[in-house]
CSV table of C-alpha atoms in Angstrom, one decimal:
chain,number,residue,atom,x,y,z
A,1,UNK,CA,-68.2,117.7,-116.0
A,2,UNK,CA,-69.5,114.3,-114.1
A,3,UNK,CA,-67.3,112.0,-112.8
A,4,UNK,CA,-67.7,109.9,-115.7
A,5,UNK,CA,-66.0,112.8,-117.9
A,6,UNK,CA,-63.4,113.2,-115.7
A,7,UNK,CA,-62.7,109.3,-115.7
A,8,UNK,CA,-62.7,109.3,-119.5
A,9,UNK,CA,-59.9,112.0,-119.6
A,10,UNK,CA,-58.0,110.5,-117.5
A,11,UNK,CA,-58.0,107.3,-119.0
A,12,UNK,CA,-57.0,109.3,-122.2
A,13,UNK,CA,-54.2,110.9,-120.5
A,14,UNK,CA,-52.8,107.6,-118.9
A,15,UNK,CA,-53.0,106.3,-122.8
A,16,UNK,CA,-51.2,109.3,-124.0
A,17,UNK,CA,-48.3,109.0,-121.4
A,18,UNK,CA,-48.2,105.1,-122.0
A,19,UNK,CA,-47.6,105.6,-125.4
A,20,UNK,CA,-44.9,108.2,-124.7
A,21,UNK,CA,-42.8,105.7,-122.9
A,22,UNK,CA,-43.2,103.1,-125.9
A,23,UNK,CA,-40.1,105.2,-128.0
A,24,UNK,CA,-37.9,105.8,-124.2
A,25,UNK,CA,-38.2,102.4,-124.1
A,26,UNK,CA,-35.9,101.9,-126.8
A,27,UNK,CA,-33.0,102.7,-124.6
A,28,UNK,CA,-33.3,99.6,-123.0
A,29,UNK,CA,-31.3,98.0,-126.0
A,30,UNK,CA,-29.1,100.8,-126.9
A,31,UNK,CA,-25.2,100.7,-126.6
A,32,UNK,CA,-25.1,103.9,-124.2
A,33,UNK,CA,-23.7,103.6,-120.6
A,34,UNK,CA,-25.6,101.4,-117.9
A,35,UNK,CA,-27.0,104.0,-116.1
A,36,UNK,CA,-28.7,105.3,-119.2
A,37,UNK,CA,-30.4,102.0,-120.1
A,38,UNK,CA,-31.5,101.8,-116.5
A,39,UNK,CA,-34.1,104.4,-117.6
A,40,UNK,CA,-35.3,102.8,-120.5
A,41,UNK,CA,-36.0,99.4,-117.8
A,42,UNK,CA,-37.5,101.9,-115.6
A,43,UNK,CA,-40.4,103.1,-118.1
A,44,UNK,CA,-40.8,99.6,-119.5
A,45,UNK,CA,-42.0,98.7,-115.9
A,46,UNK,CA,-44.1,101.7,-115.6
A,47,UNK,CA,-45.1,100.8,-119.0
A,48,UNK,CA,-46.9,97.5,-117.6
A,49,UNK,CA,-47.7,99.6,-114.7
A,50,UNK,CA,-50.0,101.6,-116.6
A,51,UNK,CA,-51.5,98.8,-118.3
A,52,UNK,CA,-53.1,97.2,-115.6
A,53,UNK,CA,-54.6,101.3,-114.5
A,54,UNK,CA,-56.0,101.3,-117.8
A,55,UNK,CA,-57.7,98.0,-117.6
A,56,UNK,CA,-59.2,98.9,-113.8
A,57,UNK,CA,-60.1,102.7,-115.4
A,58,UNK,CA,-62.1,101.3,-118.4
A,59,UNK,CA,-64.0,98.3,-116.3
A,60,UNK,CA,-65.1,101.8,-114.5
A,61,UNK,CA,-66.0,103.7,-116.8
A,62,UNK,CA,-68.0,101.2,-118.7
A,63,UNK,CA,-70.6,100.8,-115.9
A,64,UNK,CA,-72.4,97.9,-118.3
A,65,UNK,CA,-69.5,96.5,-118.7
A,66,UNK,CA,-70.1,93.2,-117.0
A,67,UNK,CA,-73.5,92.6,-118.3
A,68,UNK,CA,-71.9,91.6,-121.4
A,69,UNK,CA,-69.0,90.0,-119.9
A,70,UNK,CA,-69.2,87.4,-122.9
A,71,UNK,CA,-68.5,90.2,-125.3
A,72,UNK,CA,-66.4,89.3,-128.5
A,73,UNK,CA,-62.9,89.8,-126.1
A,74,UNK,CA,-64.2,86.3,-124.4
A,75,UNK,CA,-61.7,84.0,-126.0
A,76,UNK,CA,-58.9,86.6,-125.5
A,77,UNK,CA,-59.5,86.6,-121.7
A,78,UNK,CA,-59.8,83.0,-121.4
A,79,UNK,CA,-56.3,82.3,-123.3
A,80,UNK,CA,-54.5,84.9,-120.9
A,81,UNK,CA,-56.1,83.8,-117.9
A,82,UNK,CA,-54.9,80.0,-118.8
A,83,UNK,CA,-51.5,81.4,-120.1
A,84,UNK,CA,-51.2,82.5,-116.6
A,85,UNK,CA,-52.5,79.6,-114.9
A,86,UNK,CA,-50.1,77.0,-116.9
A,87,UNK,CA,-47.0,79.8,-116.2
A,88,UNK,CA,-47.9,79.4,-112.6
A,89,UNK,CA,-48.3,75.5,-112.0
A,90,UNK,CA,-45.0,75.7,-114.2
A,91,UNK,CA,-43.1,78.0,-111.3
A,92,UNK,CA,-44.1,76.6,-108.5
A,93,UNK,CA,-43.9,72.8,-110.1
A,94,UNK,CA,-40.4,74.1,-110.6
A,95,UNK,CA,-39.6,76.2,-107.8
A,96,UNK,CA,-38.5,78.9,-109.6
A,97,UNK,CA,-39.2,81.7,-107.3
A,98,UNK,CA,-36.2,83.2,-108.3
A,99,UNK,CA,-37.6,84.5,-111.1
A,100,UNK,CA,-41.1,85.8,-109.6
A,101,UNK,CA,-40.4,89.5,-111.0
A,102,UNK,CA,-39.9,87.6,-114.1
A,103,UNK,CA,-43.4,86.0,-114.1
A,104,UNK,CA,-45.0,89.2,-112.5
A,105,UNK,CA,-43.5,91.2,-115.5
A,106,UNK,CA,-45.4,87.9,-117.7
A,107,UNK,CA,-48.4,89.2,-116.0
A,108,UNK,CA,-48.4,92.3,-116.9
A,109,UNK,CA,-47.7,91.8,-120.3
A,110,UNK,CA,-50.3,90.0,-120.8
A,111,UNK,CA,-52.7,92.9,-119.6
A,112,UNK,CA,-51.2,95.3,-121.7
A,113,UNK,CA,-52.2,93.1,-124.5
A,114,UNK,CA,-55.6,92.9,-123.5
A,115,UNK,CA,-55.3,96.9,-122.8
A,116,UNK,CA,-54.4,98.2,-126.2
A,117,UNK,CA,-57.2,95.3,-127.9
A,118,UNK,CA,-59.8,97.9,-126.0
A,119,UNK,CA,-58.8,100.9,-126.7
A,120,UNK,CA,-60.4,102.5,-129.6
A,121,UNK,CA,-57.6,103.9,-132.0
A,122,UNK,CA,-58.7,106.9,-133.8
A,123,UNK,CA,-57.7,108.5,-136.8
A,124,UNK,CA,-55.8,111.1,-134.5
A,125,UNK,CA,-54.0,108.7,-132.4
A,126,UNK,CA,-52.6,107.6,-135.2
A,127,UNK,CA,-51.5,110.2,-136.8
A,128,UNK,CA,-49.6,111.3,-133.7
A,129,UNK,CA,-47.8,108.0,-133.6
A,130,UNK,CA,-46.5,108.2,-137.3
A,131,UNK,CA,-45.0,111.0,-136.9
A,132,UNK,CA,-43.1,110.3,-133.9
A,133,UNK,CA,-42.1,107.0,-135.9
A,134,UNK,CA,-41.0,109.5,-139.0
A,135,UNK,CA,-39.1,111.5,-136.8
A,136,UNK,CA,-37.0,108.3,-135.0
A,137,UNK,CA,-36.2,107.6,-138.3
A,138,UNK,CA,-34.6,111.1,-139.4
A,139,UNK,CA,-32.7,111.4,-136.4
A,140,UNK,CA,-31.5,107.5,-137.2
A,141,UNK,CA,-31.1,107.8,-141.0
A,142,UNK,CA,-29.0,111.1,-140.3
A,143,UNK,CA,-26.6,109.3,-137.7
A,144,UNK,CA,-26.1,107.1,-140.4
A,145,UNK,CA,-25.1,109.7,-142.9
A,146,UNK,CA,-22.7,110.7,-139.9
A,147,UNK,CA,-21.4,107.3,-139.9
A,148,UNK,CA,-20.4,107.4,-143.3
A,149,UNK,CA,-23.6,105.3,-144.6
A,150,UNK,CA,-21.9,102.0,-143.9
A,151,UNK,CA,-23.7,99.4,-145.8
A,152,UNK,CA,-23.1,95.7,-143.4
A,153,UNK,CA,-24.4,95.5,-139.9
A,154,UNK,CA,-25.4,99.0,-139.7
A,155,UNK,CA,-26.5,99.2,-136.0
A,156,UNK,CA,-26.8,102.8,-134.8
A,157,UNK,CA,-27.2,103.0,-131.3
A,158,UNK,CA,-28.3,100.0,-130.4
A,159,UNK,CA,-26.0,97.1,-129.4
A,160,UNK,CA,-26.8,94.7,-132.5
A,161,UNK,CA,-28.3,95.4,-136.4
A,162,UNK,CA,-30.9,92.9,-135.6
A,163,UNK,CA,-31.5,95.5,-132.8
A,164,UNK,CA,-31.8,98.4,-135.0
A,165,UNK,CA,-33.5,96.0,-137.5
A,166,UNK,CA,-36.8,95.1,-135.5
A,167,UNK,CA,-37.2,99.0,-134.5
A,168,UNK,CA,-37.0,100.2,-138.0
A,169,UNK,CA,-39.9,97.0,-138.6
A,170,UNK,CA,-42.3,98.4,-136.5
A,171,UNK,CA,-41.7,101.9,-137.1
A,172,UNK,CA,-42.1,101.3,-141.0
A,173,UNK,CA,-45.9,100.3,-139.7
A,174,UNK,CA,-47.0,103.2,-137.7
A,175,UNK,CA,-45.5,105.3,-141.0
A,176,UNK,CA,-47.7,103.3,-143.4
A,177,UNK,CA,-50.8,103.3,-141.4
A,178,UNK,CA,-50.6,107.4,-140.8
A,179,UNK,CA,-50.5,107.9,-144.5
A,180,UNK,CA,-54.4,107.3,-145.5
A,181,UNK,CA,-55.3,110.2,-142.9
A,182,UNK,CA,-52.9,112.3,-144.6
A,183,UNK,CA,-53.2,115.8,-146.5
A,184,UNK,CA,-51.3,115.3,-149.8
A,185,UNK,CA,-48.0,117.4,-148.7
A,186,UNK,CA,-47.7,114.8,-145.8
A,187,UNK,CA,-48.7,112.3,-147.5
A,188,UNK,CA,-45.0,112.8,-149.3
A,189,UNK,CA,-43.5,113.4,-146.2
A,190,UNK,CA,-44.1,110.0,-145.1
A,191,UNK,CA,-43.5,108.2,-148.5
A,192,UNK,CA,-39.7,110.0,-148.2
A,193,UNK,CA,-39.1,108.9,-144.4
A,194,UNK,CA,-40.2,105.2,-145.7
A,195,UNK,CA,-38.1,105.0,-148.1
A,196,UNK,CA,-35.4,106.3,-145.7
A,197,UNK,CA,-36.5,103.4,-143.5
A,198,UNK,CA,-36.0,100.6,-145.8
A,199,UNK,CA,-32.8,101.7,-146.7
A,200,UNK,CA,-31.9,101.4,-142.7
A,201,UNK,CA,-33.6,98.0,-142.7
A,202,UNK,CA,-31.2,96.6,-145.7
A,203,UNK,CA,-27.9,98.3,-144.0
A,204,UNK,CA,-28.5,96.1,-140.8
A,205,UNK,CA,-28.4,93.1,-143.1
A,206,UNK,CA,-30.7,91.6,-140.3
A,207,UNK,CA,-31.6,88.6,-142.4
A,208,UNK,CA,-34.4,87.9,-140.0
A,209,UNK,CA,-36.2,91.1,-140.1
A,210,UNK,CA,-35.8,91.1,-144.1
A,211,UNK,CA,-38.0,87.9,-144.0
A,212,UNK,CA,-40.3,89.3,-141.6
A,213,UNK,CA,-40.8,92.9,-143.7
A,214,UNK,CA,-41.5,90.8,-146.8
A,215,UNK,CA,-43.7,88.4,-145.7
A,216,UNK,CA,-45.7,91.3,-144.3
A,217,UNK,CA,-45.7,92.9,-148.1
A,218,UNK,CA,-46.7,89.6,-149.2
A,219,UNK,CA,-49.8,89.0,-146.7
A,220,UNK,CA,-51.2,92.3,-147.3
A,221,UNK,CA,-51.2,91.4,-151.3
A,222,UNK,CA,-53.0,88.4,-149.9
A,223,UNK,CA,-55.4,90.0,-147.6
A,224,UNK,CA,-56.4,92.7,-150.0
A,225,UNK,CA,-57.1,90.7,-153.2
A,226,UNK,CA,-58.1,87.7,-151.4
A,227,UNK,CA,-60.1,88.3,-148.4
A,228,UNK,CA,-61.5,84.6,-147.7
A,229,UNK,CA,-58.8,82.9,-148.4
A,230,UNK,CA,-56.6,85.4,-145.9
A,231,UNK,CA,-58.3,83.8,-142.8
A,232,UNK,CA,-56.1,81.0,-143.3
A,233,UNK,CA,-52.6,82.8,-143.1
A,234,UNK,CA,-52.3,82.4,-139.1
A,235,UNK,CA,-52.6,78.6,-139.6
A,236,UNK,CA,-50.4,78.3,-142.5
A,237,UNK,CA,-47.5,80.6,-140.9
A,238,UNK,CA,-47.5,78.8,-138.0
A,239,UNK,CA,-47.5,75.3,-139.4
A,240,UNK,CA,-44.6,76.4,-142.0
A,241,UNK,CA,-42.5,78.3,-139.6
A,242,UNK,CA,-42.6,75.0,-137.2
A,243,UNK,CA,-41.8,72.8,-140.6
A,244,UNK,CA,-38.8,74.9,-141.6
A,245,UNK,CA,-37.5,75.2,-138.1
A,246,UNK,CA,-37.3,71.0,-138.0
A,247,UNK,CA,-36.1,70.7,-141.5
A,248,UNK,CA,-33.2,73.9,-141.0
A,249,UNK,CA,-31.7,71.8,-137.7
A,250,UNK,CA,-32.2,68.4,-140.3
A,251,UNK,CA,-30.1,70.6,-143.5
A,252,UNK,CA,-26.9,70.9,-141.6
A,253,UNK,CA,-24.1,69.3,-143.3
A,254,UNK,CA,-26.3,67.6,-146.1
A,255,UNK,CA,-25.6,68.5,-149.7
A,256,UNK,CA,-28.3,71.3,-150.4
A,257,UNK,CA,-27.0,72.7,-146.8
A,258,UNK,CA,-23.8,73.3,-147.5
A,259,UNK,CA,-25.4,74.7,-151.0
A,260,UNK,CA,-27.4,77.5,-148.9
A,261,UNK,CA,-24.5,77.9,-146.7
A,262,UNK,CA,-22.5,79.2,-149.8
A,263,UNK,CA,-25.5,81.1,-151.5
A,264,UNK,CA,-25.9,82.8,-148.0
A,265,UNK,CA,-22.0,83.8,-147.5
A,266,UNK,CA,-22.0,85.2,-151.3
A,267,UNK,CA,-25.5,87.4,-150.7
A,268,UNK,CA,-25.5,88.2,-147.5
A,269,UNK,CA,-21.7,88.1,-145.8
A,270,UNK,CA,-23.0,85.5,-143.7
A,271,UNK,CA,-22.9,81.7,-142.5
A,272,UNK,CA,-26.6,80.4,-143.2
A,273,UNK,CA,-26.4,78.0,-140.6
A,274,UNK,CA,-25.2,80.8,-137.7
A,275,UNK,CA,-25.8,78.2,-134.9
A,276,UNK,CA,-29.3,78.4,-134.1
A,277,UNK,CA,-29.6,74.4,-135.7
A,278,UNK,CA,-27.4,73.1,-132.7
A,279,UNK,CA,-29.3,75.4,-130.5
A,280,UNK,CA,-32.4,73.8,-131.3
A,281,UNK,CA,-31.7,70.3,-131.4
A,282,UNK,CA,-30.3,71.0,-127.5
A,283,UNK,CA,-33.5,73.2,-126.5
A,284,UNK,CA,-35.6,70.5,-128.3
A,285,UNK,CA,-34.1,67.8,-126.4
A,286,UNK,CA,-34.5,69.9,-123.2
A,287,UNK,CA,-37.9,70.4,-123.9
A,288,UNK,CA,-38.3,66.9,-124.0
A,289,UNK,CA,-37.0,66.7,-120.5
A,290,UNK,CA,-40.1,68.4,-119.5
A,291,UNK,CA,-42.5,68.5,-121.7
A,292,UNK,CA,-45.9,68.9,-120.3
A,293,UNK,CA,-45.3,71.9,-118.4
A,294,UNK,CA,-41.4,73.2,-119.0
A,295,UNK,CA,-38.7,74.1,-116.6
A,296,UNK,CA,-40.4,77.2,-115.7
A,297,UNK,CA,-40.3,81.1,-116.2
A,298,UNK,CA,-37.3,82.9,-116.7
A,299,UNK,CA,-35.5,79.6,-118.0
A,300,UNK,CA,-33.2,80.6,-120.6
A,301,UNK,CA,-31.4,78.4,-123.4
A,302,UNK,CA,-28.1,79.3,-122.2
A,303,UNK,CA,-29.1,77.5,-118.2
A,304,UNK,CA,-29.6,74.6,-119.9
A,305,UNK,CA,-27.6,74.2,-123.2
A,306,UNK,CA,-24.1,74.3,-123.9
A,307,UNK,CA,-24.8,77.6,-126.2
A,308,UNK,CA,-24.3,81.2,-124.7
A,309,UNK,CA,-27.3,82.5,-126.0
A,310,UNK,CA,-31.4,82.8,-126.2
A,311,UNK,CA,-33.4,80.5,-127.8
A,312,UNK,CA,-33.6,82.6,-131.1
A,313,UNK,CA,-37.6,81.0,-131.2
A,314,UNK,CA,-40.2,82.6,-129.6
A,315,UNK,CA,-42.7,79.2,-129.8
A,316,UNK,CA,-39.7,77.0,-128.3
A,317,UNK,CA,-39.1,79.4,-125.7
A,318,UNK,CA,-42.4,79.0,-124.4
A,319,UNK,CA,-42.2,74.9,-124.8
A,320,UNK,CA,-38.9,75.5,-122.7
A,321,UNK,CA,-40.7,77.7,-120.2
A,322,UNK,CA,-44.1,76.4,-120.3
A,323,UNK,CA,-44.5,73.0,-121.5
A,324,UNK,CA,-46.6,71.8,-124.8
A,325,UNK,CA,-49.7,73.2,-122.6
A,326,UNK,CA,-48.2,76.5,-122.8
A,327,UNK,CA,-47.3,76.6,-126.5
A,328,UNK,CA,-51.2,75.7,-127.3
A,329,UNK,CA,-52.4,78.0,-125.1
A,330,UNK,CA,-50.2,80.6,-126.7
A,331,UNK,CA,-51.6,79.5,-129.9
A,332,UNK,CA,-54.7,80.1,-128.7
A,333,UNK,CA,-54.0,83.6,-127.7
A,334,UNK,CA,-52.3,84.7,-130.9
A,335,UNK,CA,-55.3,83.1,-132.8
A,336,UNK,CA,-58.1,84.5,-130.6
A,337,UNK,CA,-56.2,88.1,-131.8
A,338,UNK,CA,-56.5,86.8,-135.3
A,339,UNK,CA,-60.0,86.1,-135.3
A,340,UNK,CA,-60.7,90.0,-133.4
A,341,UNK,CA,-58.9,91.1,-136.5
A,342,UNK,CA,-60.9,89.1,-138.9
A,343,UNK,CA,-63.9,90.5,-137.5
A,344,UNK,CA,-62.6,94.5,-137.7
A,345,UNK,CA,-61.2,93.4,-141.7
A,346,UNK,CA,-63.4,96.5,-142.9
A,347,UNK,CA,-60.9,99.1,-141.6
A,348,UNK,CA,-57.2,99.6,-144.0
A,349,UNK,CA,-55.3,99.9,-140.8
A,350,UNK,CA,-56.8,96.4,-139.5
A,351,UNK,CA,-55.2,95.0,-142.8
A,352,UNK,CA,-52.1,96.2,-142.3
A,353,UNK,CA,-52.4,94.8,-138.2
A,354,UNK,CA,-52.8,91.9,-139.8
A,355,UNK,CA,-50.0,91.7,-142.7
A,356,UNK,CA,-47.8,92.6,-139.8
A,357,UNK,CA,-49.0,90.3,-137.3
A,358,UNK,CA,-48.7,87.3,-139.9
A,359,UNK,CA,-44.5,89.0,-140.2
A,360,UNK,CA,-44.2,89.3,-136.7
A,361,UNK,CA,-45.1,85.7,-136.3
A,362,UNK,CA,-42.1,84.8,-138.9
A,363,UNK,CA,-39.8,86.7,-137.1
A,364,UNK,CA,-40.8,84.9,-133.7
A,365,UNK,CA,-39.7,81.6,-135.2
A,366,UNK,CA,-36.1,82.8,-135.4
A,367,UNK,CA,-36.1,85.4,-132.6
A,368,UNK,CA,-38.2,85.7,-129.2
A,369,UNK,CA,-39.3,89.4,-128.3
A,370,UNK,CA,-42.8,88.8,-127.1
A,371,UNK,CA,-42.5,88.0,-124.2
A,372,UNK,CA,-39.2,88.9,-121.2
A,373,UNK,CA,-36.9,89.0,-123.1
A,374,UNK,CA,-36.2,92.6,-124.8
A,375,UNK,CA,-40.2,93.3,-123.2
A,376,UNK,CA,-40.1,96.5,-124.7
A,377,UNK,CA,-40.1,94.9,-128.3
A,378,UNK,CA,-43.2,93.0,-127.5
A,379,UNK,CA,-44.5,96.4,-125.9
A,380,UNK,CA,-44.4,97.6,-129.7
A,381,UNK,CA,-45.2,94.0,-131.7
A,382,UNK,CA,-48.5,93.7,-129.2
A,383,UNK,CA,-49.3,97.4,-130.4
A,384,UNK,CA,-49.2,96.5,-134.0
A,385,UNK,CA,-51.2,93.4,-133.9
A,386,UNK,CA,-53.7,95.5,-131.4
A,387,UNK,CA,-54.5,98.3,-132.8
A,388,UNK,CA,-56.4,96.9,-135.6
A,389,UNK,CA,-58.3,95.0,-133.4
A,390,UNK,CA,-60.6,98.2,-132.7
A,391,UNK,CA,-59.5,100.7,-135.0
A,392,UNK,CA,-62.5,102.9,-136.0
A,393,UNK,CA,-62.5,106.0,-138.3
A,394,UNK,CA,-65.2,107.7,-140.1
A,395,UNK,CA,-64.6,106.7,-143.4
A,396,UNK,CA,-66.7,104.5,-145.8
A,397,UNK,CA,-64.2,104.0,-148.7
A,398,UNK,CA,-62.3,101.8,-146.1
A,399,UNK,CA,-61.2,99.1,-148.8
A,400,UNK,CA,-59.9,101.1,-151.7
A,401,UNK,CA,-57.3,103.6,-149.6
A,402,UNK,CA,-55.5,100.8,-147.4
């Protein structure tokens, strides 16, 4: 075996091990004692760690790498490397070297990003991952058995059912995705362990990733039966979510608001304006404060708004942290992962990356995961969008099994 070999299994192993810390992770946001979730922090870093060893093993092992450095990954490259730059001029524009381990860890995730957009997912790989994601399920559907199947804000072990709710939403994809590489007797397996997953989704009454599940549903209808019309979904679910966000902080206390606010209490046992309308309109005005190039990294809404809490908005966040420039450059990153998806549209899995990705963009206009805070759910959202990108089987009935 050349050195090349032994590079190659290596680089497998590192992936292997990286993707073992993705469900430890999870104990980051659990309700167990601090010393506990201390490990789950410790493997998110080492996590990003191994990110960047991936990166530096696969430049080596692809010696002809760099004669193609304009490879289809170009744009992808370019959009990080300017994410970082804008994030930079932003913290030291702002001083806000108290938060370097903050923009470090920034860093970092951007790399993993790029890591699992190279790595060629096989058949194998995921099969492996479903049923890990089938098994995180039992053992959570069974505690809520235990529990006495409680039916409102179920949240397990985690702190909050929006916790338990975004876990269940990307473990409902690696399930889906395993199936089509499935013998028939585990192909019932997983249809069982689904449907025990969506029953864990409705208990956590997680309004948010109810809307983010269904819109998924409804984008892979889209995808499937109208592939070239689909290409247009990122712009449309971008330019929507940004429309409703203005007209939900605009609704309060008109006539049709108060109208949803009852519909909402009825159906769902909750307010429909919980806060985040007054939340925005502060963030938006501190936004404005800044808005070229934000207050820097590691700014939270609660430093600078009279609310206790995040900024419930992924895209705001980033106006808040990074200034207009850094809310187009992050468009430009999530669309240059788009258009690596369009290009791979021939695989099932890469339709369901992209149903998913199209949710996960919902769900980031009324939470914000990819990116500091709760790191570990963007650690699993990246993967999702990813590994479509270069998914490759060795199957020709791709379209009709998805």
């Amino acid at each position: 075996m050349n050195i090349h070999e032994h590079l190659s299994q290596l680089f497998k192993l590192l992936l292997i091990i990286l993707l073992s810390l993705l469900p430890i992770n999870i104990i980051v946001s659990t309700n167990f004692a601090s010393d506990i979730r201390e490990v789950g922090l410790t493997t998110t870093d080492y996590t990003l760690y191994l990110s960047a060893i991936l990166i530096v093993l696969y430049l080596i092992i692809n010696k002809n790498y760099w004669k193609g450095i304009l490879d289809k990954f170009i744009y992808l490259y370019i959009a990080s490397g300017l994410f970082i730059i804008i994030n930079l001029v932003s913290h030291i524009y702002n001083s806000n070297f108290n938060e370097n381990s903050t923009f470090i860890e920034l860093i970092f995730s951007l790399l993993i990003i790029i890591a699992f957009a190279k790595v060629t997912w096989s058949p194998k790989l995921i099969i492996n991952i479903g049923f890990v994601a089938s098994f995180i399920v039992i053992l959570i559907f069974i505690h809520w058995q235990v529990l006495d199947n409680p039916t409102n804000r179920f949240q397990s072990i985690f702190r909050n059912p929006n916790g338990l709710g975004i876990v269940a939403f990307c473990l409902i994809f690696f399930q889906i995705i395993a199936i089509r590489f499935m013998p028939l007797i585990y192909k019932s397996y997983f249809y069982i362990t689904i449907c025990l997953n969506v029953v864990l989704v409705y208990v956590t009454t997680s309004r948010a990733v109810w809307l983010a599940l269904l819109v998924s549903l409804i984008s892979f209808i889209v995808i499937k039966f109208y592939r070239e019309k689909s290409k247009h979904l990122f712009g449309i679910t971008i330019g929507t979510s940004f429309t409703l966000v203005f007209l939900y902080i605009q609704l309060e206390g008109t006539r049709l608001g108060d109208w949803l606010n009852d519909q909402s209490r009825e159906h769902f046992s909750k307010n429909f304006f919980s806060g985040r309308s007054g939340l925005w309109a502060e963030l938006w005005e501190a936004i404005m404060a800044s808005p070229v190039i934000g207050h820097g990294v590691g700014v939270h809404a609660r430093d600078i708004t009279s609310y206790q809490l995040t900024s419930h908005n992924q895209f705001l966040q980033t106006m808040l942290e990074s200034g207009f420039i850094g809310f187009v450059i992050l468009i430009g990153l999530l669309l240059s992962l788009w258009l690596l998806l369009l290009k791979n549209l021939n695989h099932g899995v890469t339709v369901w990356s992209m149903s998913f990705f199209v949710g996960i963009l919902v769900y980031q206009s009324l939470e914000m995961s990819l990116f500091i805070n709760n790191t570990w759910f963007g650690l699993f959202q990246w993967l999702i969008i990813c590994i479509g990108i270069s998914f490759k089987d060795n199957y020709t009935k791709t379209d009709k099994n998805l």
